Every structure is written in structure tokens, then in C-alpha cells.
């Protein structure tokens, strides 16, 4: 089982989540660092409105629950791209770890060969950092 360490700085979250899900399904341990620096592409107003509506849906006791910390937020996006309840998806989802910032134990082992689509590759400049979305949702970390 290989360990793949990914730095999510300026990576588009959807593309990153897709690749992380694929790698985890292939029996790799996937570690994502700097989740708060990842980027969601699109209009800032539409993205914030989308996640605020998700947050207001349901109740605080019964859910559905929307994560407010950037590491949990990115993990939830990855979960949406996997069969996380299934026979193969559950152990694959357990192999994914997300972190805020860069822990010392993983700082020197970032994979150089992993390429993710950066926010600078977008045709437009419409994007929002995950940390900004989480702060609007009420996240404190």
C-alpha cells in the first residue's frame, strides 16, 4: 500500500477529490495537506449561497450535517465521489486523511509527481478558497 501525500494549495477541490477517490480505491493511502488553501471554482456569491442553503436544510439535531472545518469540508466532498457505504468504498474512504496546514510528519514527503489542476489554469478568475467558505458557514479552527 503506497502513501501519496498531496499539497492542496491552489488546487481545484473537485478535481482533487476525484483523483483522491480514484487513488484510494486502488489501495493507496491518500493524505491531503493544506485543505484550507484549496479552491472551489465558480462565482463567489453562488458558491456561498449553495453552501448556506445546505447548512440551513434540516435541523441541528437530526441533520443533514454540513462540516465547517476545511479538512472535514474537503473530506465530505471526496465522500460524495465514492461509494462510502459499500463493500469496497468504506475501506477506501478510511484510507483518506485530510489536514489543515502541513503537519511536520508529512512536510518532507509531498508527492512531486501528483499534478492537480490549479486555480491559475482556469479560463476565468472566479474562485473561492475553502477557508473563506468555511468561515462564512461559521467555522472556527
PDB file of C-alpha atoms in Angstrom:
ATOM      1  CA  UNK A   1       0.000   0.000   0.000  1.00  0.00           C
ATOM      2  CA  UNK A   2       1.606   3.215  -1.186  1.00  0.00           C
ATOM      3  CA  UNK A   3       1.303   6.522   0.626  1.00  0.00           C
ATOM      4  CA  UNK A   4       0.533   9.522  -1.554  1.00  0.00           C
ATOM      5  CA  UNK A   5       0.855  12.948   0.078  1.00  0.00           C
ATOM      6  CA  UNK A   6      -0.867  15.794  -1.770  1.00  0.00           C
ATOM      7  CA  UNK A   7      -0.487  19.516  -1.151  1.00  0.00           C
ATOM      8  CA  UNK A   8      -3.894  21.055  -1.929  1.00  0.00           C
ATOM      9  CA  UNK A   9      -2.656  24.645  -2.183  1.00  0.00           C
ATOM     10  CA  UNK A  10      -4.470  26.346  -5.107  1.00  0.00           C
ATOM     11  CA  UNK A  11      -5.862  23.015  -6.364  1.00  0.00           C
ATOM     12  CA  UNK A  12      -9.448  22.890  -7.585  1.00  0.00           C
ATOM     13  CA  UNK A  13     -11.332  20.858  -4.989  1.00  0.00           C
ATOM     14  CA  UNK A  14     -13.494  18.830  -7.373  1.00  0.00           C
ATOM     15  CA  UNK A  15     -10.550  17.662  -9.474  1.00  0.00           C
ATOM     16  CA  UNK A  16      -8.511  16.950  -6.351  1.00  0.00           C
ATOM     17  CA  UNK A  17     -11.361  14.981  -4.778  1.00  0.00           C
ATOM     18  CA  UNK A  18     -11.847  12.915  -7.919  1.00  0.00           C
ATOM     19  CA  UNK A  19      -8.164  11.951  -8.074  1.00  0.00           C
ATOM     20  CA  UNK A  20      -8.019  11.245  -4.329  1.00  0.00           C
ATOM     21  CA  UNK A  21     -11.055   8.954  -4.583  1.00  0.00           C
ATOM     22  CA  UNK A  22      -9.502   7.053  -7.505  1.00  0.00           C
ATOM     23  CA  UNK A  23      -6.176   6.645  -5.705  1.00  0.00           C
ATOM     24  CA  UNK A  24      -7.865   5.436  -2.518  1.00  0.00           C
ATOM     25  CA  UNK A  25      -9.854   2.846  -4.473  1.00  0.00           C
ATOM     26  CA  UNK A  26      -6.536   1.500  -5.823  1.00  0.00           C
ATOM     27  CA  UNK A  27      -5.378   0.644  -2.252  1.00  0.00           C
ATOM     28  CA  UNK A  28      -3.289   3.787  -1.764  1.00  0.00           C
ATOM     29  CA  UNK A  29      -3.250   5.794   1.441  1.00  0.00           C
ATOM     30  CA  UNK A  30      -4.068   9.373   0.396  1.00  0.00           C
ATOM     31  CA  UNK A  31      -3.035  12.261   2.654  1.00  0.00           C
ATOM     32  CA  UNK A  32      -4.177  15.767   1.696  1.00  0.00           C
ATOM     33  CA  UNK A  33      -2.417  18.741   3.292  1.00  0.00           C
ATOM     34  CA  UNK A  34      -3.352  22.457   3.366  1.00  0.00           C
ATOM     35  CA  UNK A  35      -7.055  21.816   2.766  1.00  0.00           C
ATOM     36  CA  UNK A  36      -7.902  25.404   3.672  1.00  0.00           C
ATOM     37  CA  UNK A  37      -5.884  26.639   0.669  1.00  0.00           C
ATOM     38  CA  UNK A  38      -7.839  24.578  -1.886  1.00  0.00           C
ATOM     39  CA  UNK A  39     -10.116  26.434  -4.298  1.00  0.00           C
ATOM     40  CA  UNK A  40     -13.717  25.980  -5.423  1.00  0.00           C
ATOM     41  CA  UNK A  41     -14.224  27.299  -8.953  1.00  0.00           C
ATOM     42  CA  UNK A  42     -17.235  29.453  -9.726  1.00  0.00           C
ATOM     43  CA  UNK A  43     -18.911  32.665  -8.690  1.00  0.00           C
ATOM     44  CA  UNK A  44     -18.307  33.564  -5.032  1.00  0.00           C
ATOM     45  CA  UNK A  45     -21.939  34.551  -4.444  1.00  0.00           C
ATOM     46  CA  UNK A  46     -23.345  31.348  -5.952  1.00  0.00           C
ATOM     47  CA  UNK A  47     -20.956  29.092  -4.034  1.00  0.00           C
ATOM     48  CA  UNK A  48     -21.656  30.766  -0.702  1.00  0.00           C
ATOM     49  CA  UNK A  49     -25.402  30.697  -1.348  1.00  0.00           C
ATOM     50  CA  UNK A  50     -25.236  26.987  -2.250  1.00  0.00           C
ATOM     51  CA  UNK A  51     -23.476  26.010   0.970  1.00  0.00           C
ATOM     52  CA  UNK A  52     -25.589  28.310   3.174  1.00  0.00           C
ATOM     53  CA  UNK A  53     -28.727  26.628   1.806  1.00  0.00           C
ATOM     54  CA  UNK A  54     -27.164  23.235   2.579  1.00  0.00           C
ATOM     55  CA  UNK A  55     -26.380  24.419   6.104  1.00  0.00           C
ATOM     56  CA  UNK A  56     -29.932  25.618   6.748  1.00  0.00           C
ATOM     57  CA  UNK A  57     -31.508  22.405   5.456  1.00  0.00           C
ATOM     58  CA  UNK A  58     -32.757  20.049   8.169  1.00  0.00           C
ATOM     59  CA  UNK A  59     -32.226  20.585  11.884  1.00  0.00           C
ATOM     60  CA  UNK A  60     -29.243  20.792  14.204  1.00  0.00           C
ATOM     61  CA  UNK A  61     -30.240  17.590  15.999  1.00  0.00           C
ATOM     62  CA  UNK A  62     -31.100  15.271  13.116  1.00  0.00           C
ATOM     63  CA  UNK A  63     -29.060  16.627  10.227  1.00  0.00           C
ATOM     64  CA  UNK A  64     -28.015  16.577   7.456  1.00  0.00           C
ATOM     65  CA  UNK A  65     -24.829  17.958   8.938  1.00  0.00           C
ATOM     66  CA  UNK A  66     -22.541  20.268   6.967  1.00  0.00           C
ATOM     67  CA  UNK A  67     -18.893  20.323   8.100  1.00  0.00           C
ATOM     68  CA  UNK A  68     -17.463  23.736   8.912  1.00  0.00           C
ATOM     69  CA  UNK A  69     -13.745  22.939   9.231  1.00  0.00           C
ATOM     70  CA  UNK A  70     -11.759  22.931   5.960  1.00  0.00           C
ATOM     71  CA  UNK A  71     -10.299  19.440   6.448  1.00  0.00           C
ATOM     72  CA  UNK A  72     -13.724  17.919   7.110  1.00  0.00           C
ATOM     73  CA  UNK A  73     -15.237  20.015   4.308  1.00  0.00           C
ATOM     74  CA  UNK A  74     -12.807  18.573   1.727  1.00  0.00           C
ATOM     75  CA  UNK A  75     -13.276  15.063   3.132  1.00  0.00           C
ATOM     76  CA  UNK A  76     -17.041  15.422   2.682  1.00  0.00           C
ATOM     77  CA  UNK A  77     -16.552  16.467  -0.951  1.00  0.00           C
ATOM     78  CA  UNK A  78     -14.401  13.361  -1.503  1.00  0.00           C
ATOM     79  CA  UNK A  79     -17.074  11.239   0.172  1.00  0.00           C
ATOM     80  CA  UNK A  80     -19.564  12.480  -2.413  1.00  0.00           C
ATOM     81  CA  UNK A  81     -17.407  10.949  -5.144  1.00  0.00           C
ATOM     82  CA  UNK A  82     -17.198   7.495  -3.550  1.00  0.00           C
ATOM     83  CA  UNK A  83     -19.457   4.628  -2.643  1.00  0.00           C
ATOM     84  CA  UNK A  84     -18.620   5.253   1.013  1.00  0.00           C
ATOM     85  CA  UNK A  85     -21.192   2.785   2.357  1.00  0.00           C
ATOM     86  CA  UNK A  86     -20.305  -0.054   0.013  1.00  0.00           C
ATOM     87  CA  UNK A  87     -18.077  -3.091   0.372  1.00  0.00           C
ATOM     88  CA  UNK A  88     -15.082  -1.512  -1.399  1.00  0.00           C
ATOM     89  CA  UNK A  89     -15.846   2.133  -0.698  1.00  0.00           C
ATOM     90  CA  UNK A  90     -15.803   2.013   3.099  1.00  0.00           C
ATOM     91  CA  UNK A  91     -12.179   0.827   3.466  1.00  0.00           C
ATOM     92  CA  UNK A  92     -11.135   3.158   0.633  1.00  0.00           C
ATOM     93  CA  UNK A  93     -12.713   6.141   2.402  1.00  0.00           C
ATOM     94  CA  UNK A  94     -10.868   5.224   5.597  1.00  0.00           C
ATOM     95  CA  UNK A  95      -7.569   5.454   3.695  1.00  0.00           C
ATOM     96  CA  UNK A  96      -8.125   9.171   3.015  1.00  0.00           C
ATOM     97  CA  UNK A  97      -6.802  11.652   5.567  1.00  0.00           C
ATOM     98  CA  UNK A  98      -7.159  15.430   5.348  1.00  0.00           C
ATOM     99  CA  UNK A  99      -5.312  18.085   7.355  1.00  0.00           C
ATOM    100  CA  UNK A 100      -5.412  21.817   7.983  1.00  0.00           C
ATOM    101  CA  UNK A 101      -1.942  23.187   7.376  1.00  0.00           C
ATOM    102  CA  UNK A 102       1.093  20.962   6.988  1.00  0.00           C
ATOM    103  CA  UNK A 103       1.902  18.597   9.883  1.00  0.00           C
ATOM    104  CA  UNK A 104       5.624  18.095  10.469  1.00  0.00           C
ATOM    105  CA  UNK A 105       5.479  14.346   9.882  1.00  0.00           C
ATOM    106  CA  UNK A 106       4.290  14.828   6.276  1.00  0.00           C
ATOM    107  CA  UNK A 107       6.089  18.077   5.402  1.00  0.00           C
ATOM    108  CA  UNK A 108       9.015  16.418   3.593  1.00  0.00           C
ATOM    109  CA  UNK A 109       7.058  13.656   1.872  1.00  0.00           C
ATOM    110  CA  UNK A 110       4.820  15.648  -0.511  1.00  0.00           C
ATOM    111  CA  UNK A 111       4.464  13.765  -3.823  1.00  0.00           C
ATOM    112  CA  UNK A 112       6.168  15.652  -6.638  1.00  0.00           C
ATOM    113  CA  UNK A 113       4.611  13.579  -9.424  1.00  0.00           C
ATOM    114  CA  UNK A 114       0.991  14.351  -8.455  1.00  0.00           C
ATOM    115  CA  UNK A 115      -0.418  17.024 -10.739  1.00  0.00           C
ATOM    116  CA  UNK A 116      -3.721  18.685  -9.967  1.00  0.00           C
ATOM    117  CA  UNK A 117      -5.499  21.408 -11.887  1.00  0.00           C
ATOM    118  CA  UNK A 118      -4.572  24.739 -10.297  1.00  0.00           C
ATOM    119  CA  UNK A 119      -6.775  27.799  -9.983  1.00  0.00           C
ATOM    120  CA  UNK A 120      -4.378  29.678 -12.268  1.00  0.00           C
ATOM    121  CA  UNK A 121      -5.290  27.221 -15.077  1.00  0.00           C
ATOM    122  CA  UNK A 122      -8.901  28.427 -15.104  1.00  0.00           C
ATOM    123  CA  UNK A 123     -10.107  30.483 -18.062  1.00  0.00           C
ATOM    124  CA  UNK A 124     -11.784  32.893 -15.635  1.00  0.00           C
ATOM    125  CA  UNK A 125     -10.764  34.262 -12.259  1.00  0.00           C
ATOM    126  CA  UNK A 126     -13.921  33.199 -10.432  1.00  0.00           C
ATOM    127  CA  UNK A 127     -12.939  31.063  -7.479  1.00  0.00           C
ATOM    128  CA  UNK A 128     -13.258  30.915  -3.691  1.00  0.00           C
ATOM    129  CA  UNK A 129     -10.895  29.386  -1.155  1.00  0.00           C
ATOM    130  CA  UNK A 130     -12.275  26.629   1.046  1.00  0.00           C
ATOM    131  CA  UNK A 131     -11.244  28.625   4.126  1.00  0.00           C
ATOM    132  CA  UNK A 132     -13.474  31.536   3.036  1.00  0.00           C
ATOM    133  CA  UNK A 133     -16.466  29.242   2.537  1.00  0.00           C
ATOM    134  CA  UNK A 134     -15.916  27.604   5.924  1.00  0.00           C
ATOM    135  CA  UNK A 135     -15.649  30.984   7.663  1.00  0.00           C
ATOM    136  CA  UNK A 136     -18.961  32.032   6.097  1.00  0.00           C
ATOM    137  CA  UNK A 137     -20.523  28.796   7.387  1.00  0.00           C
ATOM    138  CA  UNK A 138     -19.330  29.600  10.910  1.00  0.00           C
ATOM    139  CA  UNK A 139     -16.174  27.519  11.067  1.00  0.00           C
ATOM    140  CA  UNK A 140     -13.613  28.227  13.779  1.00  0.00           C
ATOM    141  CA  UNK A 141     -10.296  26.431  13.636  1.00  0.00           C
TER     142      UNK A 141
END
